[in-house]
Amino acid sequence: MQASLILQKEHFDEMVRIVSAQSPLEACGLLVGRAGRVESVLPVTNAEQSPARFRMDPIEQLRAFERIESHGLELVGIFHSHPAGPGTVSPTDIAEAAYAVVHIILSQSDEEWQARGFWIEAGQAVEIPLRVE
Ligand SMILES: [Zn+2]
């Protein structure tokens, strides 16, 4: 399990821009970087186009993975939004988590987006701190 995820304020702002543009549909994307530190945010289309579910468009996801690898970077996180809440991972998110990376949920409270990070392993989700620098 990773102890924390480090990101810059601009990465947080970019995730908020992506998810608020898609709201009330769920939006999703990848966080790319190295050693638990985010270097860039890659939006990926939610193939479900749903307010309650997300599934990354498989072609976009594949292209993103190829790009990450060709730059010698790593997938360090996956984010998606819960425009209508809650601010935590859902049982479906836990069941469908396929990568050992930090899962970030962006949710809205009083018109403000907030982000929380979770590590999902063996059917359990543990909150881990997001350190915004
Ligand atoms: Zn979810």
Short mmCIF file of N, CA, C and O and ligand atoms in Angstrom, two decimals:
data_model
loop_
_atom_site.label_atom_id
_atom_site.label_comp_id
_atom_site.label_asym_id
_atom_site.label_seq_id
_atom_site.Cartn_x
_atom_site.Cartn_y
_atom_site.Cartn_z
N MET A 1 0.85 -1.20 0.00
CA MET A 1 0.00 0.00 0.00
C MET A 1 0.88 1.25 0.00
O MET A 1 1.90 1.29 0.67
N GLN A 2 0.46 2.21 -0.77
CA GLN A 2 1.21 3.47 -0.84
C GLN A 2 0.81 4.37 0.33
O GLN A 2 -0.34 4.39 0.73
N ALA A 3 1.78 5.12 0.86
CA ALA A 3 1.50 5.93 2.05
C ALA A 3 0.74 7.21 1.73
O ALA A 3 -0.06 7.69 2.53
N SER A 4 1.00 7.78 0.54
CA SER A 4 0.32 9.03 0.18
C SER A 4 0.51 9.25 -1.32
O SER A 4 1.26 8.52 -1.97
N LEU A 5 -0.18 10.25 -1.84
CA LEU A 5 0.03 10.64 -3.24
C LEU A 5 0.30 12.14 -3.23
O LEU A 5 -0.43 12.91 -2.60
N ILE A 6 1.36 12.53 -3.92
CA ILE A 6 1.74 13.94 -3.94
C ILE A 6 1.32 14.55 -5.27
O ILE A 6 1.61 13.99 -6.33
N LEU A 7 0.62 15.66 -5.21
CA LEU A 7 0.24 16.34 -6.45
C LEU A 7 0.34 17.85 -6.27
O LEU A 7 0.37 18.35 -5.14
N GLN A 8 0.41 18.55 -7.39
CA GLN A 8 0.46 20.00 -7.36
C GLN A 8 -0.96 20.54 -7.40
O GLN A 8 -1.87 19.88 -7.89
N LYS A 9 -1.12 21.77 -6.95
CA LYS A 9 -2.42 22.42 -6.99
C LYS A 9 -2.97 22.44 -8.43
O LYS A 9 -4.17 22.26 -8.65
N GLU A 10 -2.11 22.62 -9.42
CA GLU A 10 -2.57 22.66 -10.81
C GLU A 10 -3.17 21.31 -11.24
O GLU A 10 -4.07 21.29 -12.07
N HIS A 11 -2.67 20.20 -10.69
CA HIS A 11 -3.25 18.90 -11.02
C HIS A 11 -4.65 18.77 -10.43
O HIS A 11 -5.57 18.25 -11.07
N PHE A 12 -4.80 19.23 -9.19
CA PHE A 12 -6.12 19.22 -8.57
C PHE A 12 -7.08 20.08 -9.38
O PHE A 12 -8.20 19.66 -9.70
N ASP A 13 -6.62 21.30 -9.75
CA ASP A 13 -7.48 22.21 -10.51
C ASP A 13 -7.88 21.60 -11.86
O ASP A 13 -9.00 21.77 -12.32
N GLU A 14 -6.95 20.87 -12.48
CA GLU A 14 -7.24 20.26 -13.77
C GLU A 14 -8.29 19.15 -13.62
O GLU A 14 -9.21 19.04 -14.44
N MET A 15 -8.15 18.33 -12.58
CA MET A 15 -9.17 17.28 -12.34
C MET A 15 -10.53 17.92 -12.13
O MET A 15 -11.54 17.45 -12.67
N VAL A 16 -10.57 19.00 -11.36
CA VAL A 16 -11.84 19.68 -11.09
C VAL A 16 -12.44 20.23 -12.38
O VAL A 16 -13.65 20.11 -12.61
N ARG A 17 -11.57 20.78 -13.24
CA ARG A 17 -12.06 21.30 -14.52
C ARG A 17 -12.68 20.18 -15.35
O ARG A 17 -13.75 20.34 -15.93
N ILE A 18 -12.02 19.04 -15.39
CA ILE A 18 -12.50 17.90 -16.19
C ILE A 18 -13.83 17.38 -15.64
O ILE A 18 -14.79 17.20 -16.39
N VAL A 19 -13.90 17.17 -14.34
CA VAL A 19 -15.13 16.56 -13.79
C VAL A 19 -16.30 17.55 -13.76
O VAL A 19 -17.44 17.15 -13.95
N SER A 20 -16.00 18.83 -13.57
CA SER A 20 -17.12 19.79 -13.54
C SER A 20 -17.67 20.01 -14.95
O SER A 20 -18.87 20.22 -15.13
N ALA A 21 -16.81 19.86 -15.98
CA ALA A 21 -17.29 20.01 -17.36
C ALA A 21 -18.24 18.87 -17.73
O ALA A 21 -19.14 19.05 -18.56
N GLN A 22 -18.06 17.68 -17.13
CA GLN A 22 -18.89 16.52 -17.46
C GLN A 22 -20.10 16.37 -16.53
O GLN A 22 -21.03 15.65 -16.86
N SER A 23 -20.03 17.00 -15.38
CA SER A 23 -21.10 16.88 -14.40
C SER A 23 -22.45 17.27 -15.03
O SER A 23 -22.47 18.25 -15.79
N PRO A 24 -23.56 16.56 -14.81
CA PRO A 24 -23.78 15.54 -13.78
C PRO A 24 -23.36 14.12 -14.17
O PRO A 24 -23.63 13.19 -13.42
N LEU A 25 -22.72 13.94 -15.33
CA LEU A 25 -22.20 12.61 -15.65
C LEU A 25 -20.89 12.40 -14.90
O LEU A 25 -20.17 13.36 -14.62
N GLU A 26 -20.59 11.14 -14.61
CA GLU A 26 -19.30 10.84 -14.00
C GLU A 26 -18.21 11.04 -15.05
O GLU A 26 -18.40 10.74 -16.22
N ALA A 27 -17.07 11.55 -14.62
CA ALA A 27 -15.92 11.71 -15.50
C ALA A 27 -14.76 10.93 -14.90
O ALA A 27 -14.75 10.64 -13.70
N CYS A 28 -13.77 10.60 -15.75
CA CYS A 28 -12.66 9.79 -15.26
C CYS A 28 -11.36 10.14 -15.98
O CYS A 28 -11.38 10.82 -17.01
N GLY A 29 -10.27 9.69 -15.43
CA GLY A 29 -8.98 9.95 -16.05
C GLY A 29 -7.85 9.30 -15.28
O GLY A 29 -8.08 8.63 -14.26
N LEU A 30 -6.65 9.51 -15.79
CA LEU A 30 -5.47 8.87 -15.24
C LEU A 30 -4.51 9.92 -14.70
O LEU A 30 -4.42 11.03 -15.23
N LEU A 31 -3.79 9.56 -13.64
CA LEU A 31 -2.73 10.41 -13.11
C LEU A 31 -1.41 9.72 -13.38
O LEU A 31 -1.21 8.56 -13.03
N VAL A 32 -0.55 10.45 -14.05
CA VAL A 32 0.71 9.90 -14.52
C VAL A 32 1.85 10.54 -13.76
O VAL A 32 1.80 11.75 -13.47
N GLY A 33 2.86 9.76 -13.43
CA GLY A 33 3.99 10.35 -12.73
C GLY A 33 5.03 9.32 -12.42
O GLY A 33 5.29 8.42 -13.21
N ARG A 34 5.60 9.44 -11.23
CA ARG A 34 6.71 8.58 -10.83
C ARG A 34 6.79 8.58 -9.32
O ARG A 34 6.64 9.63 -8.71
N ALA A 35 6.98 7.40 -8.77
CA ALA A 35 7.24 7.26 -7.33
C ALA A 35 6.23 8.02 -6.46
O ALA A 35 6.60 8.75 -5.55
N GLY A 36 4.93 7.83 -6.75
CA GLY A 36 3.91 8.42 -5.90
C GLY A 36 3.75 9.92 -6.04
O GLY A 36 3.13 10.57 -5.19
N ARG A 37 4.30 10.46 -7.14
CA ARG A 37 4.20 11.91 -7.36
C ARG A 37 3.58 12.13 -8.74
O ARG A 37 4.08 11.62 -9.75
N VAL A 38 2.49 12.91 -8.79
CA VAL A 38 1.79 13.15 -10.04
C VAL A 38 2.55 14.18 -10.88
O VAL A 38 2.99 15.20 -10.36
N GLU A 39 2.69 13.87 -12.17
CA GLU A 39 3.32 14.83 -13.09
C GLU A 39 2.34 15.35 -14.13
O GLU A 39 2.50 16.43 -14.65
N SER A 40 1.32 14.53 -14.47
CA SER A 40 0.32 15.04 -15.40
C SER A 40 -1.01 14.31 -15.24
O SER A 40 -1.08 13.22 -14.68
N VAL A 41 -2.05 14.98 -15.75
CA VAL A 41 -3.42 14.49 -15.65
C VAL A 41 -3.91 14.21 -17.06
O VAL A 41 -3.82 15.07 -17.94
N LEU A 42 -4.39 12.99 -17.30
CA LEU A 42 -4.90 12.62 -18.62
C LEU A 42 -6.39 12.29 -18.53
O LEU A 42 -6.75 11.28 -17.94
N PRO A 43 -7.25 13.13 -19.10
CA PRO A 43 -8.67 12.78 -19.09
C PRO A 43 -8.94 11.60 -20.02
O PRO A 43 -8.26 11.46 -21.04
N VAL A 44 -9.88 10.75 -19.65
CA VAL A 44 -10.30 9.64 -20.49
C VAL A 44 -11.83 9.68 -20.55
O VAL A 44 -12.48 9.93 -19.53
N THR A 45 -12.38 9.45 -21.73
CA THR A 45 -13.84 9.49 -21.88
C THR A 45 -14.50 8.39 -21.06
O THR A 45 -14.04 7.25 -21.06
N ASN A 46 -15.57 8.74 -20.37
CA ASN A 46 -16.38 7.74 -19.68
C ASN A 46 -17.29 7.09 -20.72
O ASN A 46 -18.27 7.69 -21.17
N ALA A 47 -16.97 5.84 -21.07
CA ALA A 47 -17.73 5.15 -22.12
C ALA A 47 -19.18 4.91 -21.70
O ALA A 47 -20.05 4.72 -22.55
N GLU A 48 -19.47 4.92 -20.41
CA GLU A 48 -20.84 4.69 -19.94
C GLU A 48 -21.72 5.93 -20.08
O GLU A 48 -22.94 5.82 -20.11
N GLN A 49 -21.11 7.12 -20.11
CA GLN A 49 -21.88 8.37 -20.16
C GLN A 49 -23.04 8.31 -19.17
O GLN A 49 -24.21 8.52 -19.52
N SER A 50 -22.69 8.02 -17.93
CA SER A 50 -23.70 7.80 -16.89
C SER A 50 -23.43 8.69 -15.69
O SER A 50 -22.27 8.99 -15.38
N PRO A 51 -24.48 9.11 -14.96
CA PRO A 51 -24.27 9.87 -13.73
C PRO A 51 -23.90 8.98 -12.55
O PRO A 51 -23.60 9.48 -11.46
N ALA A 52 -23.95 7.64 -12.75
CA ALA A 52 -23.73 6.75 -11.62
C ALA A 52 -22.68 5.67 -11.86
O ALA A 52 -22.42 4.86 -10.96
N ARG A 53 -22.08 5.66 -13.05
CA ARG A 53 -21.08 4.63 -13.34
C ARG A 53 -20.00 5.20 -14.24
O ARG A 53 -20.24 6.16 -14.96
N PHE A 54 -18.83 4.58 -14.21
CA PHE A 54 -17.82 4.95 -15.21
C PHE A 54 -17.11 3.71 -15.70
O PHE A 54 -16.99 2.72 -14.98
N ARG A 55 -16.72 3.77 -16.95
CA ARG A 55 -15.86 2.74 -17.55
C ARG A 55 -15.02 3.50 -18.56
O ARG A 55 -15.56 4.17 -19.43
N MET A 56 -13.71 3.42 -18.39
CA MET A 56 -12.85 4.17 -19.31
C MET A 56 -12.98 3.62 -20.72
O MET A 56 -13.00 2.41 -20.91
N ASP A 57 -13.05 4.54 -21.68
CA ASP A 57 -13.07 4.13 -23.07
C ASP A 57 -11.82 3.28 -23.32
O ASP A 57 -10.70 3.75 -23.10
N PRO A 58 -11.99 2.01 -23.75
CA PRO A 58 -10.84 1.10 -23.81
C PRO A 58 -9.74 1.52 -24.78
O PRO A 58 -8.56 1.31 -24.50
N ILE A 59 -10.12 2.11 -25.90
CA ILE A 59 -9.10 2.53 -26.88
C ILE A 59 -8.28 3.70 -26.32
O ILE A 59 -7.05 3.71 -26.38
N GLU A 60 -8.99 4.68 -25.74
CA GLU A 60 -8.28 5.83 -25.15
C GLU A 60 -7.37 5.37 -24.02
O GLU A 60 -6.26 5.88 -23.86
N GLN A 61 -7.87 4.41 -23.23
CA GLN A 61 -7.09 3.92 -22.10
C GLN A 61 -5.81 3.23 -22.60
O GLN A 61 -4.72 3.47 -22.08
N LEU A 62 -5.95 2.43 -23.65
CA LEU A 62 -4.81 1.73 -24.22
C LEU A 62 -3.78 2.73 -24.75
O LEU A 62 -2.58 2.62 -24.49
N ARG A 63 -4.27 3.74 -25.48
CA ARG A 63 -3.36 4.77 -26.02
C ARG A 63 -2.64 5.50 -24.89
O ARG A 63 -1.45 5.79 -24.98
N ALA A 64 -3.39 5.80 -23.83
CA ALA A 64 -2.79 6.50 -22.69
C ALA A 64 -1.70 5.64 -22.05
O ALA A 64 -0.62 6.13 -21.74
N PHE A 65 -1.96 4.33 -21.89
CA PHE A 65 -0.97 3.43 -21.29
C PHE A 65 0.28 3.37 -22.16
O PHE A 65 1.40 3.36 -21.66
N GLU A 66 0.09 3.35 -23.49
CA GLU A 66 1.24 3.32 -24.41
C GLU A 66 2.08 4.59 -24.27
O GLU A 66 3.30 4.55 -24.26
N ARG A 67 1.36 5.72 -24.15
CA ARG A 67 2.05 7.00 -24.01
C ARG A 67 2.84 7.06 -22.70
O ARG A 67 3.97 7.53 -22.66
N ILE A 68 2.21 6.57 -21.63
CA ILE A 68 2.85 6.57 -20.31
C ILE A 68 4.15 5.76 -20.39
O ILE A 68 5.21 6.19 -19.95
N GLU A 69 4.04 4.57 -21.00
CA GLU A 69 5.18 3.67 -21.08
C GLU A 69 6.29 4.27 -21.95
O GLU A 69 7.47 4.21 -21.59
N SER A 70 5.90 4.85 -23.09
CA SER A 70 6.92 5.38 -24.00
C SER A 70 7.67 6.57 -23.39
O SER A 70 8.76 6.90 -23.81
N HIS A 71 7.07 7.22 -22.38
CA HIS A 71 7.75 8.33 -21.72
C HIS A 71 8.48 7.87 -20.45
O HIS A 71 8.99 8.70 -19.70
N GLY A 72 8.49 6.56 -20.22
CA GLY A 72 9.18 6.04 -19.03
C GLY A 72 8.51 6.46 -17.74
O GLY A 72 9.17 6.55 -16.70
N LEU A 73 7.20 6.71 -17.81
CA LEU A 73 6.47 7.13 -16.61
C LEU A 73 5.62 5.97 -16.09
O LEU A 73 5.62 4.87 -16.66
N GLU A 74 4.91 6.22 -15.00
CA GLU A 74 4.07 5.19 -14.40
C GLU A 74 2.66 5.74 -14.20
O GLU A 74 2.48 6.94 -14.04
N LEU A 75 1.72 4.81 -14.17
CA LEU A 75 0.37 5.17 -13.75
C LEU A 75 0.41 5.25 -12.22
O LEU A 75 0.77 4.27 -11.57
N VAL A 76 0.12 6.42 -11.66
CA VAL A 76 0.17 6.54 -10.19
C VAL A 76 -1.22 6.72 -9.58
O VAL A 76 -1.39 6.59 -8.38
N GLY A 77 -2.21 6.99 -10.44
CA GLY A 77 -3.55 7.16 -9.89
C GLY A 77 -4.62 7.10 -10.96
O GLY A 77 -4.34 7.28 -12.15
N ILE A 78 -5.83 6.80 -10.52
CA ILE A 78 -7.01 6.84 -11.40
C ILE A 78 -8.03 7.70 -10.67
O ILE A 78 -8.24 7.51 -9.46
N PHE A 79 -8.60 8.66 -11.38
CA PHE A 79 -9.62 9.49 -10.70
C PHE A 79 -10.94 9.36 -11.42
O PHE A 79 -11.00 9.10 -12.62
N HIS A 80 -12.02 9.49 -10.66
CA HIS A 80 -13.34 9.64 -11.26
C HIS A 80 -14.22 10.41 -10.30
O HIS A 80 -13.89 10.57 -9.13
N SER A 81 -15.30 10.93 -10.84
CA SER A 81 -16.15 11.79 -10.04
C SER A 81 -17.42 11.09 -9.59
O SER A 81 -17.89 10.15 -10.23
N HIS A 82 -17.92 11.56 -8.47
CA HIS A 82 -19.25 11.20 -7.98
C HIS A 82 -19.99 12.53 -7.86
O HIS A 82 -20.03 13.12 -6.78
N PRO A 83 -20.55 13.02 -9.00
CA PRO A 83 -21.16 14.36 -8.97
C PRO A 83 -22.26 14.49 -7.93
O PRO A 83 -22.46 15.57 -7.38
N ALA A 84 -22.95 13.39 -7.66
CA ALA A 84 -24.03 13.45 -6.67
C ALA A 84 -23.61 12.77 -5.36
O ALA A 84 -24.45 12.43 -4.53
N GLY A 85 -22.31 12.57 -5.17
CA GLY A 85 -21.80 11.94 -3.96
C GLY A 85 -21.87 10.43 -4.06
O GLY A 85 -22.36 9.93 -5.05
N PRO A 86 -21.39 9.70 -3.07
CA PRO A 86 -20.66 10.19 -1.90
C PRO A 86 -19.19 10.46 -2.22
O PRO A 86 -18.75 10.20 -3.33
N GLY A 87 -18.45 10.94 -1.22
CA GLY A 87 -17.04 11.28 -1.41
C GLY A 87 -16.10 10.11 -1.24
O GLY A 87 -14.89 10.30 -1.20
N THR A 88 -16.67 8.92 -1.14
CA THR A 88 -15.83 7.73 -0.94
C THR A 88 -16.05 6.75 -2.09
O THR A 88 -16.99 6.90 -2.87
N VAL A 89 -15.20 5.75 -2.19
CA VAL A 89 -15.36 4.73 -3.23
C VAL A 89 -16.62 3.91 -2.94
O VAL A 89 -16.96 3.67 -1.79
N SER A 90 -17.29 3.50 -4.02
CA SER A 90 -18.51 2.71 -3.88
C SER A 90 -18.15 1.23 -3.87
O SER A 90 -17.04 0.85 -4.27
N PRO A 91 -19.10 0.36 -3.46
CA PRO A 91 -18.83 -1.09 -3.55
C PRO A 91 -18.47 -1.51 -4.97
O PRO A 91 -17.61 -2.37 -5.16
N THR A 92 -19.09 -0.87 -5.99
CA THR A 92 -18.76 -1.19 -7.38
C THR A 92 -17.32 -0.78 -7.69
O THR A 92 -16.58 -1.51 -8.35
N ASP A 93 -16.92 0.42 -7.22
CA ASP A 93 -15.54 0.87 -7.44
C ASP A 93 -14.55 -0.13 -6.85
O ASP A 93 -13.53 -0.45 -7.46
N ILE A 94 -14.86 -0.63 -5.66
CA ILE A 94 -13.97 -1.58 -5.00
C ILE A 94 -13.92 -2.88 -5.79
O ILE A 94 -12.85 -3.42 -6.06
N ALA A 95 -15.12 -3.35 -6.24
CA ALA A 95 -15.19 -4.62 -6.97
C ALA A 95 -14.47 -4.53 -8.31
O ALA A 95 -13.90 -5.52 -8.78
N GLU A 96 -14.50 -3.35 -8.94
CA GLU A 96 -13.95 -3.23 -10.29
C GLU A 96 -12.53 -2.67 -10.34
O GLU A 96 -11.97 -2.53 -11.43
N ALA A 97 -11.96 -2.34 -9.19
CA ALA A 97 -10.60 -1.77 -9.18
C ALA A 97 -9.62 -2.80 -9.74
O ALA A 97 -9.52 -3.91 -9.24
N ALA A 98 -8.92 -2.42 -10.81
CA ALA A 98 -8.06 -3.39 -11.51
C ALA A 98 -6.58 -3.05 -11.42
O ALA A 98 -5.75 -3.82 -11.86
N TYR A 99 -6.25 -1.90 -10.84
CA TYR A 99 -4.85 -1.48 -10.81
C TYR A 99 -4.42 -1.11 -9.40
O TYR A 99 -5.21 -0.51 -8.65
N ALA A 100 -3.18 -1.44 -9.08
CA ALA A 100 -2.63 -1.12 -7.76
C ALA A 100 -2.10 0.30 -7.78
O ALA A 100 -0.90 0.55 -7.81
N VAL A 101 -3.04 1.24 -7.81
CA VAL A 101 -2.71 2.67 -7.81
C VAL A 101 -3.70 3.37 -6.87
O VAL A 101 -4.67 2.76 -6.42
N VAL A 102 -3.46 4.64 -6.62
CA VAL A 102 -4.37 5.40 -5.76
C VAL A 102 -5.64 5.73 -6.56
O VAL A 102 -5.56 6.18 -7.71
N HIS A 103 -6.78 5.48 -5.96
CA HIS A 103 -8.06 5.79 -6.60
C HIS A 103 -8.61 7.07 -5.97
O HIS A 103 -8.83 7.12 -4.76
N ILE A 104 -8.80 8.08 -6.80
CA ILE A 104 -9.27 9.37 -6.29
C ILE A 104 -10.73 9.57 -6.66
O ILE A 104 -11.12 9.35 -7.81
N ILE A 105 -11.50 9.96 -5.67
CA ILE A 105 -12.91 10.30 -5.90
C ILE A 105 -13.07 11.81 -5.74
O ILE A 105 -12.67 12.38 -4.71
N LEU A 106 -13.63 12.43 -6.76
CA LEU A 106 -13.96 13.85 -6.67
C LEU A 106 -15.47 13.96 -6.48
O LEU A 106 -16.24 13.37 -7.24
N SER A 107 -15.86 14.67 -5.45
CA SER A 107 -17.29 14.83 -5.18
C SER A 107 -17.55 16.28 -4.82
O SER A 107 -16.62 17.04 -4.53
N GLN A 108 -18.81 16.63 -4.87
CA GLN A 108 -19.18 18.02 -4.64
C GLN A 108 -19.87 18.17 -3.31
O GLN A 108 -20.72 17.37 -2.94
N SER A 109 -19.51 19.23 -2.61
CA SER A 109 -20.24 19.56 -1.41
C SER A 109 -20.32 21.08 -1.36
O SER A 109 -19.30 21.76 -1.49
N ASP A 110 -21.53 21.60 -1.29
CA ASP A 110 -21.74 23.06 -1.35
C ASP A 110 -21.06 23.70 -2.56
O ASP A 110 -20.37 24.72 -2.42
N GLU A 111 -21.22 23.05 -3.74
CA GLU A 111 -20.69 23.59 -5.00
C GLU A 111 -19.17 23.51 -5.11
O GLU A 111 -18.59 23.89 -6.12
N GLU A 112 -18.52 23.05 -4.06
CA GLU A 112 -17.05 22.94 -4.08
C GLU A 112 -16.68 21.49 -4.31
O GLU A 112 -17.20 20.60 -3.65
N TRP A 113 -15.73 21.27 -5.24
CA TRP A 113 -15.24 19.90 -5.46
C TRP A 113 -14.17 19.58 -4.44
O TRP A 113 -13.32 20.42 -4.12
N GLN A 114 -14.22 18.35 -3.94
CA GLN A 114 -13.17 17.89 -3.05
C GLN A 114 -12.66 16.55 -3.57
O GLN A 114 -13.36 15.86 -4.30
N ALA A 115 -11.44 16.22 -3.21
CA ALA A 115 -10.82 14.98 -3.67
C ALA A 115 -10.35 14.17 -2.47
O ALA A 115 -9.79 14.73 -1.52
N ARG A 116 -10.63 12.86 -2.54
CA ARG A 116 -10.11 11.96 -1.50
C ARG A 116 -9.48 10.76 -2.18
O ARG A 116 -9.96 10.30 -3.22
N GLY A 117 -8.42 10.25 -1.59
CA GLY A 117 -7.69 9.14 -2.18
C GLY A 117 -7.88 7.85 -1.41
O GLY A 117 -7.98 7.87 -0.18
N PHE A 118 -7.93 6.75 -2.15
CA PHE A 118 -8.14 5.44 -1.53
C PHE A 118 -7.21 4.41 -2.15
O PHE A 118 -6.94 4.44 -3.35
N TRP A 119 -6.76 3.49 -1.32
CA TRP A 119 -6.01 2.34 -1.80
C TRP A 119 -6.96 1.15 -1.70
O TRP A 119 -7.54 0.91 -0.64
N ILE A 120 -7.14 0.45 -2.82
CA ILE A 120 -8.08 -0.67 -2.86
C ILE A 120 -7.30 -1.96 -3.07
O ILE A 120 -6.53 -2.08 -4.02
N GLU A 121 -7.48 -2.87 -2.14
CA GLU A 121 -6.77 -4.14 -2.23
C GLU A 121 -7.57 -5.21 -1.52
O GLU A 121 -8.10 -4.96 -0.43
N ALA A 122 -7.69 -6.38 -2.15
CA ALA A 122 -8.38 -7.52 -1.55
C ALA A 122 -9.78 -7.15 -1.05
O ALA A 122 -10.18 -7.53 0.05
N GLY A 123 -10.50 -6.38 -1.85
CA GLY A 123 -11.87 -6.06 -1.50
C GLY A 123 -12.04 -5.03 -0.40
O GLY A 123 -13.14 -4.83 0.13
N GLN A 124 -10.93 -4.36 -0.04
CA GLN A 124 -10.99 -3.36 1.02
C GLN A 124 -10.46 -2.03 0.49
O GLN A 124 -9.52 -2.02 -0.28
N ALA A 125 -11.07 -0.94 0.95
CA ALA A 125 -10.58 0.39 0.59
C ALA A 125 -10.09 1.09 1.85
O ALA A 125 -10.78 1.11 2.87
N VAL A 126 -8.88 1.64 1.77
CA VAL A 126 -8.31 2.38 2.89
C VAL A 126 -8.01 3.79 2.40
O VAL A 126 -7.42 3.96 1.33
N GLU A 127 -8.45 4.79 3.16
CA GLU A 127 -8.18 6.17 2.71
C GLU A 127 -6.70 6.49 2.92
O GLU A 127 -6.12 6.16 3.94
N ILE A 128 -6.12 7.12 1.90
CA ILE A 128 -4.72 7.55 2.04
C ILE A 128 -4.66 9.05 1.75
O ILE A 128 -5.44 9.55 0.95
N PRO A 129 -3.75 9.75 2.39
CA PRO A 129 -3.72 11.21 2.22
C PRO A 129 -3.23 11.65 0.86
O PRO A 129 -2.33 11.06 0.28
N LEU A 130 -3.89 12.69 0.33
CA LEU A 130 -3.45 13.37 -0.87
C LEU A 130 -2.71 14.61 -0.41
O LEU A 130 -3.26 15.41 0.33
N ARG A 131 -1.46 14.74 -0.80
CA ARG A 131 -0.67 15.90 -0.40
C ARG A 131 -0.58 16.87 -1.56
O ARG A 131 0.11 16.62 -2.53
N VAL A 132 -1.33 17.97 -1.43
CA VAL A 132 -1.32 18.97 -2.49
C VAL A 132 -0.26 20.02 -2.16
O VAL A 132 -0.29 20.61 -1.08
N GLU A 133 0.68 20.18 -3.07
CA GLU A 133 1.81 21.11 -2.82
C GLU A 133 1.59 22.42 -3.55
O GLU A 133 0.95 22.45 -4.58
ZN ZN B 1 -17.29 5.55 -8.24
#
